Coordinates of C-alpha atoms in Angstrom, one line a residue:
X1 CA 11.4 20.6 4.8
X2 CA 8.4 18.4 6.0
X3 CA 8.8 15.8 3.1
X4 CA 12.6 15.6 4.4
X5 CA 12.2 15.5 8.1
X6 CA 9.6 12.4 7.3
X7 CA 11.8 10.3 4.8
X8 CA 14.8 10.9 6.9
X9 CA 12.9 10.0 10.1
X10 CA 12.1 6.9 8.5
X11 CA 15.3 5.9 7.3
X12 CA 16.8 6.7 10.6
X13 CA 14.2 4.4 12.2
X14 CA 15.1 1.2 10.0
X15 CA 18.7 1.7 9.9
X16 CA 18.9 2.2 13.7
X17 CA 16.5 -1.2 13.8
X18 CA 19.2 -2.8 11.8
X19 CA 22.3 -1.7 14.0
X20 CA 20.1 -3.1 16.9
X21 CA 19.3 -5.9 15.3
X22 CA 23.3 -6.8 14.5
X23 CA 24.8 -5.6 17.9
X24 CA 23.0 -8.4 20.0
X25 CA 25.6 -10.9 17.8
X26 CA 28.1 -8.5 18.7
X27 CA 27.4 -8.7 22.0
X28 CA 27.5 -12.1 22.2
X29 CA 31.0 -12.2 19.5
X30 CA 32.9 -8.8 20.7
X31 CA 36.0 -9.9 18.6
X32 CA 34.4 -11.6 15.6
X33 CA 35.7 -8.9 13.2
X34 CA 33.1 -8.8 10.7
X35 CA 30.3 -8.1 12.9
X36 CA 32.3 -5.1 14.0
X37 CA 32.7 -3.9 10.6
X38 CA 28.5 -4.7 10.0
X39 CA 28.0 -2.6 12.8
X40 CA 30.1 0.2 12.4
X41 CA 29.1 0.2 8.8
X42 CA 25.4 0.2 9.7
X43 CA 25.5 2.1 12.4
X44 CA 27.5 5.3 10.4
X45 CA 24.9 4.5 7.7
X46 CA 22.3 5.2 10.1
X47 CA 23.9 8.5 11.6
X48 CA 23.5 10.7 8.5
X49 CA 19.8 10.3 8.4
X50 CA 19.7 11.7 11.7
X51 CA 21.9 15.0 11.4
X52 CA 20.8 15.4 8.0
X53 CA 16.9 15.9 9.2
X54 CA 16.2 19.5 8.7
X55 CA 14.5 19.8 12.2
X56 CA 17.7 18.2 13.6
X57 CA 20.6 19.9 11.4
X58 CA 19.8 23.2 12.7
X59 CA 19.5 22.2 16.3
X60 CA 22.9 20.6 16.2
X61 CA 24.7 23.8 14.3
X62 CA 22.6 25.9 17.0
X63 CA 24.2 24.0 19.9
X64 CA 27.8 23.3 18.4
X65 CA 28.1 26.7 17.6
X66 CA 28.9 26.2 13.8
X67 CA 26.6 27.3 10.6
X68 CA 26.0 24.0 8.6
X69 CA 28.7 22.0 11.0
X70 CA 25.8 19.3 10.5
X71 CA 26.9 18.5 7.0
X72 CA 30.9 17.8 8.1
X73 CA 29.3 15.2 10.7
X74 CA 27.2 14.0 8.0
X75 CA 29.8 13.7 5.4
X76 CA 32.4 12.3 7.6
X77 CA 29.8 9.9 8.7
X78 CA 29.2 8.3 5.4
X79 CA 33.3 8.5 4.7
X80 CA 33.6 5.8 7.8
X81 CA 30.3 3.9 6.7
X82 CA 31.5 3.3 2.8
X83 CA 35.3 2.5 4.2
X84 CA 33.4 0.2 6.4
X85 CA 30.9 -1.8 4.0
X86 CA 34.4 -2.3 1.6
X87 CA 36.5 -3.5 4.5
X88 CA 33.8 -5.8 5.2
X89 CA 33.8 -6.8 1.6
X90 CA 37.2 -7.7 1.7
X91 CA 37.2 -9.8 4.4
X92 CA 34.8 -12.2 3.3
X93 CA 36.4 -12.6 -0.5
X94 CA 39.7 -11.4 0.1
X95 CA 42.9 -14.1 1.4
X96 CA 44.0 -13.8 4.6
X97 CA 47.2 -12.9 4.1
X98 CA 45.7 -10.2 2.1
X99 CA 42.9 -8.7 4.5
X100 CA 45.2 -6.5 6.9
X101 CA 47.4 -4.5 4.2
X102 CA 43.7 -4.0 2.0
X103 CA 41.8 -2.7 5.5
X104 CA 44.8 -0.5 5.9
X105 CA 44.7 1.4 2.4
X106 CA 40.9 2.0 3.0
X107 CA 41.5 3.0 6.4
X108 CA 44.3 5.3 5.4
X109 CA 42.1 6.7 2.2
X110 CA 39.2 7.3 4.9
X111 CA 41.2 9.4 7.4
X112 CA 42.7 11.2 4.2
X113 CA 39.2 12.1 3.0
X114 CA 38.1 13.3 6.1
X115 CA 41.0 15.2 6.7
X116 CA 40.2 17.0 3.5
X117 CA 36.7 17.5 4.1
X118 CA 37.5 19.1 7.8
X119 CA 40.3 20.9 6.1
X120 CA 38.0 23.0 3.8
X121 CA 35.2 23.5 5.1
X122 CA 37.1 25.0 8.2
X123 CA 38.8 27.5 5.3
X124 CA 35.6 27.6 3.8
X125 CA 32.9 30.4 4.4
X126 CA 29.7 28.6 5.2
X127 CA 28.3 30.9 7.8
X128 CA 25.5 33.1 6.0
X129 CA 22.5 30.7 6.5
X130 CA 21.5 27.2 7.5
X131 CA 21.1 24.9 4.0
X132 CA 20.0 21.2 5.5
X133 CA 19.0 20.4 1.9
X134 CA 20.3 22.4 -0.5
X135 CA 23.9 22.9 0.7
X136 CA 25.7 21.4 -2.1
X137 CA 23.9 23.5 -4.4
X138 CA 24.3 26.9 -2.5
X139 CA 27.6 26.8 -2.1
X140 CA 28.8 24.9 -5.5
X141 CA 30.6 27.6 -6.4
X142 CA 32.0 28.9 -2.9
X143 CA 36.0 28.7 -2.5
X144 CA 37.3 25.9 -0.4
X145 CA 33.7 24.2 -0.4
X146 CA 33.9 22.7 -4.0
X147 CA 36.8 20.7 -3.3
X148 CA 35.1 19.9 0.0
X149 CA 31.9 18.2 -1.8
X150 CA 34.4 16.7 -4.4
X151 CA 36.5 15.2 -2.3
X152 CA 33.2 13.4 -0.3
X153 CA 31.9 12.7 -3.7
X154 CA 35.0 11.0 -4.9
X155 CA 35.1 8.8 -2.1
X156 CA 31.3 8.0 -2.4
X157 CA 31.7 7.4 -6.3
X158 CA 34.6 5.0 -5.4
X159 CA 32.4 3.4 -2.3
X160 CA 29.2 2.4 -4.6
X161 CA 31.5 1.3 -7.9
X162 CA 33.6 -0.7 -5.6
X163 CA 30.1 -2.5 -3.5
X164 CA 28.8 -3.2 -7.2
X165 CA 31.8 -4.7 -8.4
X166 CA 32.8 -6.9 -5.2
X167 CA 29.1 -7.5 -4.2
X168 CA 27.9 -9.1 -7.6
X169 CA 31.3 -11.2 -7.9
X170 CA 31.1 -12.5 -4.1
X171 CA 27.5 -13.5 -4.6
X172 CA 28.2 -15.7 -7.5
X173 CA 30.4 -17.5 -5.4
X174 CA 29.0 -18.3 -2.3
X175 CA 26.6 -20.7 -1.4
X176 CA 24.7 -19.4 1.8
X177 CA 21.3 -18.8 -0.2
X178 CA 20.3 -15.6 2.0
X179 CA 24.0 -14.0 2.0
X180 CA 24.0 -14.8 -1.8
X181 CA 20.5 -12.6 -1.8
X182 CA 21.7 -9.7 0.3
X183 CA 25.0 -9.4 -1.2
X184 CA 22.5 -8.8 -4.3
X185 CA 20.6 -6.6 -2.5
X186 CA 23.4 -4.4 -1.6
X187 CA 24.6 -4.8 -5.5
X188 CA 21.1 -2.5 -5.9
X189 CA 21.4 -0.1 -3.4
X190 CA 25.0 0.5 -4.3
X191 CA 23.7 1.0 -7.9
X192 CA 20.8 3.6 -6.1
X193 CA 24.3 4.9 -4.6
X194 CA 25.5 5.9 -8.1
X195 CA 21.8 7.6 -8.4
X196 CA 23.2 9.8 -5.6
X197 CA 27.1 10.7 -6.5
X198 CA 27.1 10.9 -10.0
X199 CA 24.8 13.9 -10.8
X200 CA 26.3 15.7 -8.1
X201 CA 29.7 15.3 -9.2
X202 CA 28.7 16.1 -12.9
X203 CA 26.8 19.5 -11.4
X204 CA 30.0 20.2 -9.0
X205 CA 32.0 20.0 -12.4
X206 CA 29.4 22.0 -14.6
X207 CA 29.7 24.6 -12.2
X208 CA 33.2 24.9 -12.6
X209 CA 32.7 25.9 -15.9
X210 CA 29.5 27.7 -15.9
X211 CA 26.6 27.2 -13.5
X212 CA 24.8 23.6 -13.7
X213 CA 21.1 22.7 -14.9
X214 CA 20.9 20.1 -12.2
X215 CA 19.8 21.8 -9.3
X216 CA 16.9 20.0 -8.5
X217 CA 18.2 16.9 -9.0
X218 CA 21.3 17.8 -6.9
X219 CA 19.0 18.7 -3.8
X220 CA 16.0 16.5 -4.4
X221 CA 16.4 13.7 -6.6
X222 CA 20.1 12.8 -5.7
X223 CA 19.0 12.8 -1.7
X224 CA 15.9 10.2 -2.7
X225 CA 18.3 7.8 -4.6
X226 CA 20.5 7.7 -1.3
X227 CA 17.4 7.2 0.8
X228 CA 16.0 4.3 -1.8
X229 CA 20.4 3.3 -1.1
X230 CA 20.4 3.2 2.6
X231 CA 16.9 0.8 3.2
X232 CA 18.6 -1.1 0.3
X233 CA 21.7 -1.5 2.7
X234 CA 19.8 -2.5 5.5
X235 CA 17.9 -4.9 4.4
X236 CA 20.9 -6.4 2.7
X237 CA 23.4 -6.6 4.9
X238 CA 21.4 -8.0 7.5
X239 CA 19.6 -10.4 5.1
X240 CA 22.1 -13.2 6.0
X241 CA 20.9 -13.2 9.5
X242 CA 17.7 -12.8 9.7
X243 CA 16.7 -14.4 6.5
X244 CA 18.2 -17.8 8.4
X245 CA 15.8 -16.9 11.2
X246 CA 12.9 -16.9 8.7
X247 CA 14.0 -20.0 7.3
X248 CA 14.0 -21.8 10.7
X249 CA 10.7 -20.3 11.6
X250 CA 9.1 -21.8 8.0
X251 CA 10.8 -24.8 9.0
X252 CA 8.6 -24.9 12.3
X253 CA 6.0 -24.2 11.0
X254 CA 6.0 -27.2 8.2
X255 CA 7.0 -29.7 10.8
X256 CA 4.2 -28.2 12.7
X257 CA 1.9 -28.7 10.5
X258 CA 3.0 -32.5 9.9
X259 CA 2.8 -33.0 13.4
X260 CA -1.1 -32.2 13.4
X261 CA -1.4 -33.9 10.4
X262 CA -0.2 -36.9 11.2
X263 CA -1.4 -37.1 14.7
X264 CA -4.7 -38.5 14.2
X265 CA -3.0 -41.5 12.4
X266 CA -0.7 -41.7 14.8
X267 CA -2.5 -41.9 18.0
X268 CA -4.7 -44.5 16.2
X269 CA -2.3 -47.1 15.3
X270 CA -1.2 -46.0 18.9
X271 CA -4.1 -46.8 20.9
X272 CA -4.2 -50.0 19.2
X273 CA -0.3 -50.9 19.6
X274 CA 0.9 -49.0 22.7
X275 CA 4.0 -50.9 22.7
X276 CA 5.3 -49.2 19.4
X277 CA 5.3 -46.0 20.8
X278 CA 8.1 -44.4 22.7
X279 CA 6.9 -41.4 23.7
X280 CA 3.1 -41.2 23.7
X281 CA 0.9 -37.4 24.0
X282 CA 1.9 -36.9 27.2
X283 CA 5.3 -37.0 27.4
X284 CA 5.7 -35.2 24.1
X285 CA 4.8 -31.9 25.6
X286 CA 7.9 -31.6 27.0
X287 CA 10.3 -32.3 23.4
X288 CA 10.9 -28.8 21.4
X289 CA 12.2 -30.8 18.7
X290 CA 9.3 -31.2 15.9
X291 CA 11.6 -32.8 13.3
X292 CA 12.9 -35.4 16.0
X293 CA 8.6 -35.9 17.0
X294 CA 7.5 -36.6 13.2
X295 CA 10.4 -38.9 12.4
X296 CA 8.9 -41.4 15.4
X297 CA 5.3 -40.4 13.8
X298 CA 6.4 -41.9 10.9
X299 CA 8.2 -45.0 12.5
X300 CA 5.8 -45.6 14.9
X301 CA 3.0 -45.2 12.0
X302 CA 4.9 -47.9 9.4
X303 CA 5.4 -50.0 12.6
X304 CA 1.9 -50.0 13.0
X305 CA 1.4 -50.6 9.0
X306 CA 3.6 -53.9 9.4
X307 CA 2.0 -54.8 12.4
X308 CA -0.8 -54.8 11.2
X309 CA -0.4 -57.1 7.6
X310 CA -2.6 -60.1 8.6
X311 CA -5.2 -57.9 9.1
X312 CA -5.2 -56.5 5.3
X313 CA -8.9 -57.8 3.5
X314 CA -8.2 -57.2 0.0
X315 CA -11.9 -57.0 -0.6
X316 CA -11.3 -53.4 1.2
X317 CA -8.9 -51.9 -1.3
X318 CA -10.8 -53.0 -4.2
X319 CA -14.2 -51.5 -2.4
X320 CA -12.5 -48.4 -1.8
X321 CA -10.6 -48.0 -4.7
X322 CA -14.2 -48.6 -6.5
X323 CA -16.0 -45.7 -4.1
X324 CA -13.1 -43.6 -4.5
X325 CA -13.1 -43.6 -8.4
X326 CA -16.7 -43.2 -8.7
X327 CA -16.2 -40.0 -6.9
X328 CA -14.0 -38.8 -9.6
X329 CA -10.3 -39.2 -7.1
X330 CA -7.3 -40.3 -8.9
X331 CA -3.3 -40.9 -8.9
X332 CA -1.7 -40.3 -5.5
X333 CA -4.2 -39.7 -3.7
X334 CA -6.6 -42.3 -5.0
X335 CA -3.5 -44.4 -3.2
X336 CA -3.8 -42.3 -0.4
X337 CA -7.5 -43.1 0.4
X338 CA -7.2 -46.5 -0.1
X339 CA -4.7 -46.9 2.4
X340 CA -5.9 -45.0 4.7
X341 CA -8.7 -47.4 4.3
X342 CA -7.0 -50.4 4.3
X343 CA -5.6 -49.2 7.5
X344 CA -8.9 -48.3 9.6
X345 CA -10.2 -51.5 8.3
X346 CA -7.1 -53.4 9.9
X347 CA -7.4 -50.8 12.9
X348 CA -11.0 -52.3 13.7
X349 CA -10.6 -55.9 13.1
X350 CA -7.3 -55.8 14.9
X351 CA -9.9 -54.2 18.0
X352 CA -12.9 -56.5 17.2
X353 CA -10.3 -59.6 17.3
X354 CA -11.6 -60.2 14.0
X355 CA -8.0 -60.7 12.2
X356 CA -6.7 -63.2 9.7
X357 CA -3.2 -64.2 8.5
X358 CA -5.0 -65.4 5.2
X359 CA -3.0 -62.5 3.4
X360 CA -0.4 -61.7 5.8
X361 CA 2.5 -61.3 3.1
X362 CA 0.4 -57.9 1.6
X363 CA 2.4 -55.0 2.6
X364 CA 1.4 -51.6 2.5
X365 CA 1.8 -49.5 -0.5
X366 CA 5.3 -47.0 -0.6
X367 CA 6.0 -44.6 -3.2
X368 CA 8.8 -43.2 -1.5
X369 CA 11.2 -45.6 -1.5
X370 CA 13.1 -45.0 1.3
X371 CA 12.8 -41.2 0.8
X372 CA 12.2 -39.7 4.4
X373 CA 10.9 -36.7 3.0
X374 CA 8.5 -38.2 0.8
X375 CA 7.4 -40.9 2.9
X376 CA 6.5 -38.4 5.1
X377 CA 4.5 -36.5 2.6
X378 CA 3.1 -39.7 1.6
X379 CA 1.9 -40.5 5.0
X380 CA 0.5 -36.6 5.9
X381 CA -1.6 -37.4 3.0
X382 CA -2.6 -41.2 3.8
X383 CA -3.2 -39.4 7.3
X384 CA -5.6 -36.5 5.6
X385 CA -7.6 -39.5 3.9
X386 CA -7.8 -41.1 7.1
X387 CA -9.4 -38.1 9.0
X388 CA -11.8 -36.4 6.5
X389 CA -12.1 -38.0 3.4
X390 CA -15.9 -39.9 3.3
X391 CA -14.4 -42.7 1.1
X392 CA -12.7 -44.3 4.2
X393 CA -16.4 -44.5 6.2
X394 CA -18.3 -45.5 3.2
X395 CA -15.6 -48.2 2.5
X396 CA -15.7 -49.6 6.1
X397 CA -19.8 -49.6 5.8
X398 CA -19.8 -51.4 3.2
X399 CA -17.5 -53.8 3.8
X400 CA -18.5 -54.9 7.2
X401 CA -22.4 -54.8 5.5
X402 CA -20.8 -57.3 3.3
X403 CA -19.7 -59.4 6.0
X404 CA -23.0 -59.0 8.2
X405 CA -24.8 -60.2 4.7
X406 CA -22.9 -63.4 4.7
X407 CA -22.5 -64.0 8.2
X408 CA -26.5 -64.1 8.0
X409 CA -26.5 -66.6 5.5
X410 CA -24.3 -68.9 7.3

C-alpha cells in the first residue's frame, strides 16, 4: 500500500503541475478549443492518480457511502481523459469540415462507456471489502463486474492504439520541432498504455475460461506501466509550450553571453569613436532586447574597423601572426588574434595621433561574408583575442619597441 500511496502521490503531483501549467493559456484563450481539450485531457489524467491512492480510495468510499465507488470515479475519469487526448488529436490533423462529426462519435462512444461502467457496477456486488489495488483481480470473475472492467478496458485498448497511430503520423508531419517531440513522446506513453490494457484484458478473458496466471501483473505491473504512461503524457503534451519557453531562455542566454563578449571590443572602438555609437552603456540598461543590442555591437564594431583603415601598420599583422604561430595558434583563430591586434594597434595610434593613410585601402579580414550569424561569431572571437589572449600585448610591445628603436636612430 505504501509503495502505491507514494507512486501515485507523485504522479498526482506532476500531472496536477501540468494542468496548472496549461490553464494559465486557458485563462488567457477561454475559447481556443484545443487548450480546452489539453486541459480537460490532463486534468482527468491527473484525477485518477488521486482517487486511486490507497490512503485516499478508502476515504472517499467511506464518505460517499459506497464499497470501492473509488474505482467508478477513477474509471470514468480516464474514459473522459482518453476521449479527450483523441479529440485533441483530431483537431490538430483532422479537416475542418471533419473535426465536429469526429468529436461527436468519441463524445457519444465516451458517454456510452460510462454509461456501461455505471450500469454494472451498480448491478454488480462489490461491497465485501475495500480493493484500491487489486480490484480488477478480486472481482474478475464476479457477475456484472467483468463486463464492467471490459468495457473500461476496451475503451483504453482503443484510446492508446488510436494515440500511437495518430501521434506517430502527425509528428512526421509537422514542423514545430518541440510539438513534433511531444507528439513522440505521447507515441511512448501511449505504447506504456498498451503495457497497462493488454494484460488485463488477456487475464479478464483467461478468466472467462479458467482462472488467469497474471495476477501480479494485473495489480502490480499493469498499474506501473500506466504510471510510467501518465508522466509520459505530461511531459508530452505540454512539451510544445514549454519546450518554446526553454528555447527562448537558451536564446537569452547566447545573446547574453555575446553581449559580454563583445563588450570589451565594443566600448573600445567606442571610446575612441563616440560618434558611431547610438546608444552607449548607459542608455542600454534600459533595452530588454539582447538580439537588437549585439546587432549595433556588431555595426558599431565594423564601423569602428573601417574607421579605423589608415591606421592598419602591416608590420603588426605580420609581428603577430609571427608571435602567434610560435605559440603553436592556428586557422581561425590565428585570424582572430591578429585582428584583434591589428585593431588595438589602430586603437592606440588613432589615441596617440600617430595615424597614417600610407595603407588606408587594407580592410579588415571577414570570413563571414555577409553572414550575420557568423560575423558575429567571428567578431566574439576577434573580441576574446582582444581581451585575454597575450599575443595582442606582446605584439603591441614589440611593435611600438620597434618604432622607439628607429625613432632613436633618427
Amino acid at each position: 500500500m505504501l509503495l502505491f500511496n507514494l507512486v501515485y502521490g507523485v504522479l498526482a503531483v506532476i500531472t496536477w503541475s501540468a494542468f496548472l501549467y496549461k490553464s494559465r493559456d486557458l485563462l488567457r484563450d477561454w475559447h481556443n478549443r484545443e487548450l480546452r481539450l489539453l486541459c480537460l485531457a490532463i486534468s482527468t489524467f491527473a484525477t485518477p492518480f488521486v482517487f486511486a491512492a490507497p490512503a485516499v480510495y478508502v476515504r472517499v468510499d467511506r464518505l460517499l457511502g459506497t464499497p470501492n465507488i473509488a474505482t467508478l470515479i477513477t474509471y470514468s475519469s480516464v474514459a473522459v481523459c482518453i476521449t479527450s487526448f483523441l479529440a485533441l488529436l483530431v483537431s490538430w490533423s483532422s479537416a475542418q469540415h471533419r473535426i465536429r462529426l469526429r468529436h461527436r462519435m468519441l463524445m457519444a462512444y465516451a458517454v456510452a462507456t460510462i454509461a456501461t461502467l455505471i450500469t454494472f457496477f451498480c448491478l454488480g456486488d462489490v461491497s465485501d471489502a475495500e480493493h484500491p489495488v487489486d480490484f480488477d483481480v478480486h472481482y474478475a470473475e464476479t457477475p456484472f463486474i467483468t463486463p464492467f472492467l471490459l468495457a473500461h478496458q476496451l475503451l483504453f485498448t482503443v484510446g492508446m492504439v488510436g494515440l500511437i497511430r495518430m501521434c506517430w503520423r502527425y509528428s512526421r508531419a509537422v514542423h514545430r520541432p518541440w510539438l513534433r517531440r511531444g507528439l513522440r513522446v505521447v507515441t511512448v506513453g501511449a505504447v506504456f498504455g498498451l503495457g497497462y490494457c493488454l494484460p488485463k484484458v488477456v487475464s479478464l478473458l483467461w478468466d472467462l475460461l479458467g482462472t488467469s496466471p497474471l495476477d501480479f501483473v494485473n495489480s502490480v505491473v499493469a498499474p506501473m506501466s500506466a504510471s510510467v504512461s501518465a508522466v509520459l503524457f505530461a511531459v508530452g503534451f505540454t512539451m510544445p509550450a514549454w519546450g518554446a519557453g526553454l528555447d527562448n531562455a537558451r536564446d537569452w542566454v547566447t545573446q547574453y553571453r555575446s553581449y559580454r563578449r563583445l563588450h570589451p571590443l565594443w566600448a573600445a572602438v567606442g571610446r575612441v569613436f563616440p560618434e558611431i555609437v547610438l546608444y552607449p552603456d548607459s542608455s542600454r540598461r534600459a533595452f530588454r532586447d539582447l538580439k537588437f543590442l549585439v546587432g549595433r555591437q556588431i555595426i558599431e564594431i565594423r564601423d569602428g574597423q573601417l574607421a579605423l583603415r589608415p591606421y592598419y601598420d602591416p608590420s603588426v599583422a605580420r609581428t603577430a601572426r609571427e608571435l602567434g604561430e610560435a605559440k603553436g595558434i592556428t586557422g581561425d583563430e590565428l585570424e582572430a588574434v591578429v585582428e584583434a591586434a591589428r585593431l588595438a594597434a589602430a586603437l592606440h595610434a588613432r589615441t596617440s595621433g600617430a595615424g597614417t593613410t600610407a595603407h588606408a585601402a587594407e580592410a579588415p579580414h571577414d570570413p563571414a561574408a555577409g553572414d550575420i550569424r557568423e560575423e558575429a561569431l567571428w567578431l566574439i572571437r576577434v573580441a576574446d583575442a582582444y581581451r585575454r589572449c597575450p599575443v595582442v600585448k606582446a605584439t603591441l610591445d614589440r611593435v611600438q619597441a620597434a618604432r622607439s628603436a628607429t625613432a632613436g636612430a633618427l
